[in-house]
PDB file of C-alpha atoms in Angstrom:
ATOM      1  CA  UNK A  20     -38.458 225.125  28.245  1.00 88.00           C
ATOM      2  CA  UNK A  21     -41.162 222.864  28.008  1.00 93.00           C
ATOM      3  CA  UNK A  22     -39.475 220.383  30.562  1.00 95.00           C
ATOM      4  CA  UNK A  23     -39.374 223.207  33.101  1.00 96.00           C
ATOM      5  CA  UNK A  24     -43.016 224.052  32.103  1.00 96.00           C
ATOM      6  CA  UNK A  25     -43.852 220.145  33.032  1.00 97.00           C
ATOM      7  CA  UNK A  26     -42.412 220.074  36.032  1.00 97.00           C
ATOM      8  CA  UNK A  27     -43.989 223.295  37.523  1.00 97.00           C
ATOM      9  CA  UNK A  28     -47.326 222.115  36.569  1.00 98.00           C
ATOM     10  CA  UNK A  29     -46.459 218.362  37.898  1.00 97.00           C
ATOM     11  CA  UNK A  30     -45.368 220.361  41.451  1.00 97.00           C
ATOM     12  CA  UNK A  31     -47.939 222.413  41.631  1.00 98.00           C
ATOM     13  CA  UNK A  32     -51.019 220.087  40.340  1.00 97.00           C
ATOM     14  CA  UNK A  33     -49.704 217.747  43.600  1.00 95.00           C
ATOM     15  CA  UNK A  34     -49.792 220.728  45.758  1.00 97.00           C
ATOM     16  CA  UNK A  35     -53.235 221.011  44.555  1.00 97.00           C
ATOM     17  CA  UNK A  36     -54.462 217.509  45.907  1.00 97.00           C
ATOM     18  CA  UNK A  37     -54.212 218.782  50.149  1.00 96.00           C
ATOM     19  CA  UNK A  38     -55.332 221.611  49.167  1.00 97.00           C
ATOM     20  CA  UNK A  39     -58.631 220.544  47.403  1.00 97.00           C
ATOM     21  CA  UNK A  40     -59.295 217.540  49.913  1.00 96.00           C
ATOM     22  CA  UNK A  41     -58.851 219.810  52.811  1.00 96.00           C
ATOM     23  CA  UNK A  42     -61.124 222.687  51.556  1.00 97.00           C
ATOM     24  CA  UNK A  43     -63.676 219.607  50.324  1.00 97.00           C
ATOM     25  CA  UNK A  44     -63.003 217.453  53.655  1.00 96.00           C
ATOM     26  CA  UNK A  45     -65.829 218.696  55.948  1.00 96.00           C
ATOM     27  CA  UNK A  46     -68.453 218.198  53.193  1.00 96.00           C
ATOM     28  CA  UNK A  47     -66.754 214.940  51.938  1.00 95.00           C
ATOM     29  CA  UNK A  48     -67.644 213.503  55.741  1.00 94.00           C
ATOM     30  CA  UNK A  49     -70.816 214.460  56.095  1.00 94.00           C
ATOM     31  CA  UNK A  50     -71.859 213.189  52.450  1.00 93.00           C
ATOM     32  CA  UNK A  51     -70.600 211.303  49.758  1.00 92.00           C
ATOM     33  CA  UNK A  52     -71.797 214.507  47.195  1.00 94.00           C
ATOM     34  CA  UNK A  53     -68.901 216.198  49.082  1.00 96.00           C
ATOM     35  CA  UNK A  54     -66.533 213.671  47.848  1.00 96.00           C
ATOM     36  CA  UNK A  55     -67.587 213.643  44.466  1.00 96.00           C
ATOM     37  CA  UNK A  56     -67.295 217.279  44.578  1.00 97.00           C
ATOM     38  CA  UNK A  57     -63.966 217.743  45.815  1.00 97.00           C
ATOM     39  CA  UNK A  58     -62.565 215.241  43.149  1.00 97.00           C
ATOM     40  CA  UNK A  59     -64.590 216.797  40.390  1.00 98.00           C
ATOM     41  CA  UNK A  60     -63.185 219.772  41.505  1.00 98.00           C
ATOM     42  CA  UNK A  61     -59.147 218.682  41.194  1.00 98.00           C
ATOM     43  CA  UNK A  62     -59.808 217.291  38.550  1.00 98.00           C
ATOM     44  CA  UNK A  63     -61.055 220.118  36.771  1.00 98.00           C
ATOM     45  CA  UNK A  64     -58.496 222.327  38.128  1.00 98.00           C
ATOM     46  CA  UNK A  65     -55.535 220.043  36.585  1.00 98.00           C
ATOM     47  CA  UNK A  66     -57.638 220.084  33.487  1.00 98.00           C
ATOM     48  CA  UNK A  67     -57.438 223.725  33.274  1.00 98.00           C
ATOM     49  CA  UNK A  68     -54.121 224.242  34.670  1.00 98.00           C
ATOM     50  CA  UNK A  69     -52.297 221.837  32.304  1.00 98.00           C
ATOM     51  CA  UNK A  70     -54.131 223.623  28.968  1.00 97.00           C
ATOM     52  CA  UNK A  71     -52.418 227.513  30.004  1.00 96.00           C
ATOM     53  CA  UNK A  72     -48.902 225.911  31.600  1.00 97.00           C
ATOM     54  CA  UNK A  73     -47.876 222.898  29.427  1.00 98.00           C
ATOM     55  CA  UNK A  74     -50.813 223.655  26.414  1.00 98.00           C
ATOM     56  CA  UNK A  75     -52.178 220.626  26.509  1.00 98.00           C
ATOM     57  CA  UNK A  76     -55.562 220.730  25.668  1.00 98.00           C
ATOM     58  CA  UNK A  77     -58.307 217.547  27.038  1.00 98.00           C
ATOM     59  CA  UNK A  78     -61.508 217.022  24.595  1.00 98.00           C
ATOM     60  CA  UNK A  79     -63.964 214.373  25.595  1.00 98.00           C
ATOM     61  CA  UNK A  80     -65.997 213.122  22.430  1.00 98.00           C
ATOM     62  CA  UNK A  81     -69.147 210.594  22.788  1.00 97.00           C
ATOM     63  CA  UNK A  82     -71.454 210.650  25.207  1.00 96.00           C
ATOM     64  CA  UNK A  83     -70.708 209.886  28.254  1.00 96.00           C
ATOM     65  CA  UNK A  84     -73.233 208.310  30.792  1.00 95.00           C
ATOM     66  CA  UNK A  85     -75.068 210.330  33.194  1.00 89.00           C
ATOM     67  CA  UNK A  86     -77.826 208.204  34.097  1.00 83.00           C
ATOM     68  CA  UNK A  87     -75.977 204.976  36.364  1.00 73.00           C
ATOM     69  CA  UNK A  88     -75.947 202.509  36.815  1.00 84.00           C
ATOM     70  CA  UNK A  89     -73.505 201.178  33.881  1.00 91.00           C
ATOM     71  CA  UNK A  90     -69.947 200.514  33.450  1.00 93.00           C
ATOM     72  CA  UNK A  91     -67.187 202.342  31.913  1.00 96.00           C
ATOM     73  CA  UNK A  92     -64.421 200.238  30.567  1.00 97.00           C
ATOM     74  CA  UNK A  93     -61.581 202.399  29.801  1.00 97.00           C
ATOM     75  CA  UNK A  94     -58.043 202.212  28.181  1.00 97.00           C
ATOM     76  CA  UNK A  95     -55.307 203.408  30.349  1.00 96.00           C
ATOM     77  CA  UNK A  96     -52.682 205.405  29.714  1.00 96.00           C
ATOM     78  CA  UNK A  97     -52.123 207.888  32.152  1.00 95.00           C
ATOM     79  CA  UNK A  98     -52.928 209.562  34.973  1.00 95.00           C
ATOM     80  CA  UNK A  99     -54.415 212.140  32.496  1.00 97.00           C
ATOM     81  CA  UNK A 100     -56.773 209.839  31.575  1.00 97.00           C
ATOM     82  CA  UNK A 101     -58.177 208.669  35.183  1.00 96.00           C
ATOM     83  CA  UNK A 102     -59.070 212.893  35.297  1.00 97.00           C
ATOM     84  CA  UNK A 103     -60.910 212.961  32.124  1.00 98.00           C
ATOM     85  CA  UNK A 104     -63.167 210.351  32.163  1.00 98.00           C
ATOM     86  CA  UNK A 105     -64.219 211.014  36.491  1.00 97.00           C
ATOM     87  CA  UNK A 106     -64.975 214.597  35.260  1.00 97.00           C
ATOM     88  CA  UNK A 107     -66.871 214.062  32.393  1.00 97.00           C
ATOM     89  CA  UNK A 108     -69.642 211.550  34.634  1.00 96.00           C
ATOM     90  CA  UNK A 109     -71.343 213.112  37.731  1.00 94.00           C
ATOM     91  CA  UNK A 110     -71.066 209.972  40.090  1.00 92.00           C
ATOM     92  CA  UNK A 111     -67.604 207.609  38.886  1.00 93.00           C
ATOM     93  CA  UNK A 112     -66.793 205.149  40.936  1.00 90.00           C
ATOM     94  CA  UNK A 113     -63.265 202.723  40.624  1.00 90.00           C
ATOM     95  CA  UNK A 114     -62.160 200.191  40.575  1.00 84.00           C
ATOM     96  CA  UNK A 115     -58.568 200.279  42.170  1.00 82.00           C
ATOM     97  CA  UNK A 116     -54.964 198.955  42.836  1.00 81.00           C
ATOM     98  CA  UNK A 117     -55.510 198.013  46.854  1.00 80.00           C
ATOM     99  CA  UNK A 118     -52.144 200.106  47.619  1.00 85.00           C
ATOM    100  CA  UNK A 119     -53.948 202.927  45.806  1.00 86.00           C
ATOM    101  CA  UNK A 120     -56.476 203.205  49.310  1.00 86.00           C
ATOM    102  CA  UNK A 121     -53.065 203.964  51.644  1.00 87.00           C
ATOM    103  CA  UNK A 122     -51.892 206.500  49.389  1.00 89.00           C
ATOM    104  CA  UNK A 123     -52.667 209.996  51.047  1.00 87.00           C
ATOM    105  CA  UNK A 124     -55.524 212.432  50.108  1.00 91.00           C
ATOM    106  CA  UNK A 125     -56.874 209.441  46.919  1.00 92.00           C
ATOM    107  CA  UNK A 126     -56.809 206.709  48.833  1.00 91.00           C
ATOM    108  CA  UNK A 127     -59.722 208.118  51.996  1.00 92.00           C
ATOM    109  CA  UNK A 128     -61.227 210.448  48.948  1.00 94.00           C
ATOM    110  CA  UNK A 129     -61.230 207.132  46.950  1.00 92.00           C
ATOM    111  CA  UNK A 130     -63.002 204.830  50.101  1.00 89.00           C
ATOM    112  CA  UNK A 131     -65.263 207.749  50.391  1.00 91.00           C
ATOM    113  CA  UNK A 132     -66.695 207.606  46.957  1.00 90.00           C
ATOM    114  CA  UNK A 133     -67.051 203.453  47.679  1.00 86.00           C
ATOM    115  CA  UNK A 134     -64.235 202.938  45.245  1.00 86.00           C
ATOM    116  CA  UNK A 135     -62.925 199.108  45.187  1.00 81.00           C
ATOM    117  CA  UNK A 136     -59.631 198.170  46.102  1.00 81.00           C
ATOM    118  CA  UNK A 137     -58.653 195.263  44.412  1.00 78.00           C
ATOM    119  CA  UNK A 138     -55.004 193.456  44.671  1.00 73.00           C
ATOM    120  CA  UNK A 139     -53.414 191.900  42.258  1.00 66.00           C
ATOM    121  CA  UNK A 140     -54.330 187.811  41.806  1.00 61.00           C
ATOM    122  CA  UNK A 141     -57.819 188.379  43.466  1.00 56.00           C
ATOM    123  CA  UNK A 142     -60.173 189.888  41.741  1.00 56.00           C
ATOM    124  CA  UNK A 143     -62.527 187.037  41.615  1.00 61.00           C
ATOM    125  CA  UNK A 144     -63.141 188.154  45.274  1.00 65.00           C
ATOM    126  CA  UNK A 145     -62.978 191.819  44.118  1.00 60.00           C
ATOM    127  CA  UNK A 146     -65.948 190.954  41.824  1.00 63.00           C
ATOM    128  CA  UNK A 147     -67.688 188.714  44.384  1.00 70.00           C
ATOM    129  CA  UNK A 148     -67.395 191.648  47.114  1.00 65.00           C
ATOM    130  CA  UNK A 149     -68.570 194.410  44.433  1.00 60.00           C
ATOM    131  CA  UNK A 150     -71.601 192.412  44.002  1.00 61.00           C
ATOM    132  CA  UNK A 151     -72.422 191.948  47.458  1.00 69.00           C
ATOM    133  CA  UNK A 152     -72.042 195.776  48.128  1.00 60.00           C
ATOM    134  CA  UNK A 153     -74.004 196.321  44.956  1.00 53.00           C
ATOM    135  CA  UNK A 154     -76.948 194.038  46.949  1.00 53.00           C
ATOM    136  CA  UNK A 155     -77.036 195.372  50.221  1.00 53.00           C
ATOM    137  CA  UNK A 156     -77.221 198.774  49.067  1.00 46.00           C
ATOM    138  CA  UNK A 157     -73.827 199.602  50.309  1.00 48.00           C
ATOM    139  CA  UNK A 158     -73.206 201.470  46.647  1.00 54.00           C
ATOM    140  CA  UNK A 159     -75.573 203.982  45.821  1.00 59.00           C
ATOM    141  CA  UNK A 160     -75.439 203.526  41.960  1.00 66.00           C
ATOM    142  CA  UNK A 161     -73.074 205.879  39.659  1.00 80.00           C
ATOM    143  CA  UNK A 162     -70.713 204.518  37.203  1.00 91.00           C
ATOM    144  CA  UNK A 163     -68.616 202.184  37.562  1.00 90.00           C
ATOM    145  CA  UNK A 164     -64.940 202.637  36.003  1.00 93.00           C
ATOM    146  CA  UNK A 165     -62.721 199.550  35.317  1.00 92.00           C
ATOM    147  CA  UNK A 166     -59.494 199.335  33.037  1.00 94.00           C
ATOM    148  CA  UNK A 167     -60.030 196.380  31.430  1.00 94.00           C
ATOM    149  CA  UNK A 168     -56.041 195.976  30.896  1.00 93.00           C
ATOM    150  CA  UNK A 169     -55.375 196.136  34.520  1.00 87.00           C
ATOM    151  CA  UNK A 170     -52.660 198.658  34.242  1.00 89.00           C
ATOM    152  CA  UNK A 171     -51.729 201.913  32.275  1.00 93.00           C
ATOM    153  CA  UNK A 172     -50.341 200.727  28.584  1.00 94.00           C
ATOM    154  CA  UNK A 173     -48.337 203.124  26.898  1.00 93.00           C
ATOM    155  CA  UNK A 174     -49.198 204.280  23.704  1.00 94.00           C
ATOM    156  CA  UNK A 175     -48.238 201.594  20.869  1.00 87.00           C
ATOM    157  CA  UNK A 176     -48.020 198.603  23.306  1.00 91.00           C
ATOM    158  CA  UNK A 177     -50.330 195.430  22.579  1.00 90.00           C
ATOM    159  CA  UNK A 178     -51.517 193.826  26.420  1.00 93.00           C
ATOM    160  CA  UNK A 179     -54.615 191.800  26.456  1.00 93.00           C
ATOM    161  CA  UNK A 180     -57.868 192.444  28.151  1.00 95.00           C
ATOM    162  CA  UNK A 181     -58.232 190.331  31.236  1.00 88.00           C
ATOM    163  CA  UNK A 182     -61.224 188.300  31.919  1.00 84.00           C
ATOM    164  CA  UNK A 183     -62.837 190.394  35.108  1.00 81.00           C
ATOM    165  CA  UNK A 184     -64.729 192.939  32.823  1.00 88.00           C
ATOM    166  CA  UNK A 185     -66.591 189.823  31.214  1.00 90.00           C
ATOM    167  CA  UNK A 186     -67.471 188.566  34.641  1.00 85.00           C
ATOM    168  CA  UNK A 187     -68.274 191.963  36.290  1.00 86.00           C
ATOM    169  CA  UNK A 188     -70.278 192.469  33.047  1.00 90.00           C
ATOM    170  CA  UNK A 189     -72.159 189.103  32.856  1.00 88.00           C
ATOM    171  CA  UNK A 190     -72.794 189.246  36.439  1.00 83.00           C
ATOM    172  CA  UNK A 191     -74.127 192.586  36.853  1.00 84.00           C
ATOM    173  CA  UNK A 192     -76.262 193.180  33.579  1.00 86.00           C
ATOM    174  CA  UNK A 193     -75.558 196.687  32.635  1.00 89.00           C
ATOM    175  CA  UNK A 194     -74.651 198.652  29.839  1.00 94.00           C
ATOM    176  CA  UNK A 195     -70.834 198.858  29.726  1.00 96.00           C
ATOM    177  CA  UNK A 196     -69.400 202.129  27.855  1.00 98.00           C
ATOM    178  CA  UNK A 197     -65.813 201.770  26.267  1.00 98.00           C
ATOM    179  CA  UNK A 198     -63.648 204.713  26.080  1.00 98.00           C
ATOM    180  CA  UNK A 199     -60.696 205.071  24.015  1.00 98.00           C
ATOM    181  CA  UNK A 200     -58.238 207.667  24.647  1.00 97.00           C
ATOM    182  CA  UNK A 201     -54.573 209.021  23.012  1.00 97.00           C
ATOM    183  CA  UNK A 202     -53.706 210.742  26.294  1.00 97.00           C
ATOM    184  CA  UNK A 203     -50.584 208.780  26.581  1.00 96.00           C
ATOM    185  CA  UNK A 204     -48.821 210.674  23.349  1.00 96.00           C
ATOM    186  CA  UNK A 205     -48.935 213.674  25.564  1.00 97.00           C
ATOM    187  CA  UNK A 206     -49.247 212.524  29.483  1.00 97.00           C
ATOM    188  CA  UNK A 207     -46.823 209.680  28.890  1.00 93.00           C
ATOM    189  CA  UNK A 208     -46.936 206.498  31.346  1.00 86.00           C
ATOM    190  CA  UNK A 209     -43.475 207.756  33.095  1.00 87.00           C
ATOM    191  CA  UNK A 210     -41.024 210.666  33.003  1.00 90.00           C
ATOM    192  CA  UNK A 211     -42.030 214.431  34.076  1.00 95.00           C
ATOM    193  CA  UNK A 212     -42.773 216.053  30.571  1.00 95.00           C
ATOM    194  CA  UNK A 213     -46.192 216.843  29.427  1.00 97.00           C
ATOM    195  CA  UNK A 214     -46.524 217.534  25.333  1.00 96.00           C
ATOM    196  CA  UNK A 215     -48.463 220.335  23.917  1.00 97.00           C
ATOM    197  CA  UNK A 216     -51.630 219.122  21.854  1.00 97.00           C
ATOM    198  CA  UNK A 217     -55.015 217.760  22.258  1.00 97.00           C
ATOM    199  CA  UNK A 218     -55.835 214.704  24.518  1.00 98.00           C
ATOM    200  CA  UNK A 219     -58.546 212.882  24.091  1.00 98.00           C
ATOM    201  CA  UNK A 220     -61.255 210.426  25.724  1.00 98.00           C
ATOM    202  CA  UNK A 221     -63.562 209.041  23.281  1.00 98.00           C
ATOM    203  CA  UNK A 222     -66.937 207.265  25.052  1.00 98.00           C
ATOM    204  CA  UNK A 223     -67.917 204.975  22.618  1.00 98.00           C
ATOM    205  CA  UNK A 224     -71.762 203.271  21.906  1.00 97.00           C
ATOM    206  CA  UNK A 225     -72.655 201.147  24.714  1.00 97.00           C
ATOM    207  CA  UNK A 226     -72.477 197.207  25.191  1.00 97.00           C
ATOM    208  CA  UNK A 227     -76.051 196.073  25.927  1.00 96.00           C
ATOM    209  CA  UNK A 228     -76.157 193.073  28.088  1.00 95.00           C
ATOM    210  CA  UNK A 229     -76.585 189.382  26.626  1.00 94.00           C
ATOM    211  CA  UNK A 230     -73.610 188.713  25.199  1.00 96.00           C
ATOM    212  CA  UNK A 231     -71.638 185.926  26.226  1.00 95.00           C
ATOM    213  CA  UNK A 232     -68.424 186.598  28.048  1.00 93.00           C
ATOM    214  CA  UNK A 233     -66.120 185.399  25.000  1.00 94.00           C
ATOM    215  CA  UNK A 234     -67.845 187.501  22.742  1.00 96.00           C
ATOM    216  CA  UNK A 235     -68.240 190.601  25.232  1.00 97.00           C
ATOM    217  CA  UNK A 236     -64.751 190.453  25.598  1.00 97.00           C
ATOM    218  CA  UNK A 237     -63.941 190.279  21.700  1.00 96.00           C
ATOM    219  CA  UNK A 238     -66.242 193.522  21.291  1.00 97.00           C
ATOM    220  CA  UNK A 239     -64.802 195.208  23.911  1.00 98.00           C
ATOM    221  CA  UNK A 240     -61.459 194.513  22.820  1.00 97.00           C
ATOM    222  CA  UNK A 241     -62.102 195.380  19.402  1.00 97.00           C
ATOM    223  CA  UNK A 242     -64.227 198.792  19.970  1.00 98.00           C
ATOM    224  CA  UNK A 243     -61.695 200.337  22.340  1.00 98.00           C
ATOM    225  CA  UNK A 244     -58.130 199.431  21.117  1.00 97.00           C
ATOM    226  CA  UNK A 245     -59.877 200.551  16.702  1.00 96.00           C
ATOM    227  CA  UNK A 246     -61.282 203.874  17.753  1.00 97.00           C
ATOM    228  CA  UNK A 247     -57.912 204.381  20.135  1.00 97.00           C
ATOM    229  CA  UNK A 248     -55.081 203.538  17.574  1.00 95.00           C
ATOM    230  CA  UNK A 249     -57.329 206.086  15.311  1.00 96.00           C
ATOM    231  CA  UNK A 250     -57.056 208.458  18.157  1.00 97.00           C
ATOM    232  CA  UNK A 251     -53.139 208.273  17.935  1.00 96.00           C
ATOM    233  CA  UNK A 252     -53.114 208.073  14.204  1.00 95.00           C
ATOM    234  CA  UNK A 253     -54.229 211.715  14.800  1.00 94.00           C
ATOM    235  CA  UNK A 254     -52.077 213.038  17.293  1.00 93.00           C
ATOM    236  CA  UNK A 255     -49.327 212.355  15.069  1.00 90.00           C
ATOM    237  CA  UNK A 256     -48.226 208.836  17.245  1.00 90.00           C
ATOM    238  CA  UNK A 257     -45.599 206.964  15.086  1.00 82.00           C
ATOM    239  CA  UNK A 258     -45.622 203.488  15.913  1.00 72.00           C
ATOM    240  CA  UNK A 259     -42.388 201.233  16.740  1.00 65.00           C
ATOM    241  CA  UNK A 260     -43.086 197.625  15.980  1.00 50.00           C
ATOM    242  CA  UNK A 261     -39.811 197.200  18.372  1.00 42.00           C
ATOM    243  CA  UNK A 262     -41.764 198.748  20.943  1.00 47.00           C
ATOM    244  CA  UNK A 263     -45.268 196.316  20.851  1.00 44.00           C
ATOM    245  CA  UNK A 264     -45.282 193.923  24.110  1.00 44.00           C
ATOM    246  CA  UNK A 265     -47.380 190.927  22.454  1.00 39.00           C
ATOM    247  CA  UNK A 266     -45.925 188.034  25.097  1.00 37.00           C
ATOM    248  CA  UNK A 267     -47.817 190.096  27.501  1.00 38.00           C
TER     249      UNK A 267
END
């Protein structure tokens, strides 16, 4: 039963996505508030919508940042998660895979909000090019959302933290919030079933600026992956050493 419930709320929350960005579209080219509308709005829809059809319930905890600019450094686990933290902050901005920008409805919604694509092996000239946009003005402040893992990392699964957060966050001299999150034990990374329960996002104290990129990294590391394997501790996760990637 709760396979069949997944996969009517899967169908239906991507029937959603045209929907919202069509209803939002007029707005969203006139003004970049339009965009951030529409995508707070889907998001909140497949917030609500998942909590009645596959009861699974999303709590944010912390406080997250309101006032930008700073940077959110997130763990990744799902889809789910991506949702969570852009509704919970008024003006989120990405950064993404570059395929992510082709993809219909998120990719021109994504361009629109002045997310940045970013393929794989260049992010040195993601950075460079975020900072130049940052300069000129191009960006109107917000919050900046980067997964310092590069990828969605299922529950349980050990993959370090790459070195692009320390540069974006040396570079650009702003408060970076981490979030953990256990969204994975119920969103998992693949396969169509969602699990009943309580995800969570947890925004964690800020980073102030001055650290060095070494130790910024450390911190960051530290901070996100404690307060997220307590996160899973309770949701009930049961760990599989068998199942930890640490050649990653």
């Amino acid at each position: 039963m709760q396979f069949l419930r997944s996969l009517l709320f899967n169908i239906q929350m991507y029937l959603a996505m045209p929907v919202v960005g069509i209803l939002f579209l007029p707005w969203a080219l006139v003004s970049r508030r339009g965009a951030h509308a529409g995508c707070h709005a889907y998001a909140g829809y497949v917030i609500w919508s998942a909590r009645w059809m596959v009861g699974l319930r999303c709590e944010v905890r912390g406080t997250p940042p309101t006032q930008g600019p700073v940077i959110v450094a997130a763990k990744h686990q799902s889809f789910l998660d991506i949702l969570m933290i852009y509704h919970a902050i008024p003006r989120g901005i990405f950064i993404m895979k570059d395929i992510l920008k082709y993809a219909p409805v998120i990719g021109q919604y994504g361009l629109r909000l002045g997310c940045i694509p970013v393929k794989r092996g260049q992010r040195g000239v993601a950075i460079k090019k975020m900072l130049d946009d940052v300069a000129s003005g191009r960006q109107r402040g917000g919050q900046l959302i980067i997964y310092p893992q590069g990828t969605r990392v299922a529950p349980g699964v050990v993959k370090p933290y790459k070195i692009g957060t320390a540069a974006i966050y040396d570079q650009m001299a702003q408060p970076v919030y981490p979030v953990a999150a256990n969204v994975g034990v119920f969103w998992p990374k693949r396969g169509v079933t969602r699990k009943p329960g309580v995800a969570v996002i947890d925004f964690l104290p800020p980073i102030e600026p001055g650290l060095s990129k070494q130790d910024f990294i450390k911190r960051l590391e530290h901070d996100i992956e404690t307060a997220s394997d307590a996160l899973l501790d309770e949701a009930g996760f049961q760990r599989d050493t068998g199942q930890l990637d640490r050649s990653a």
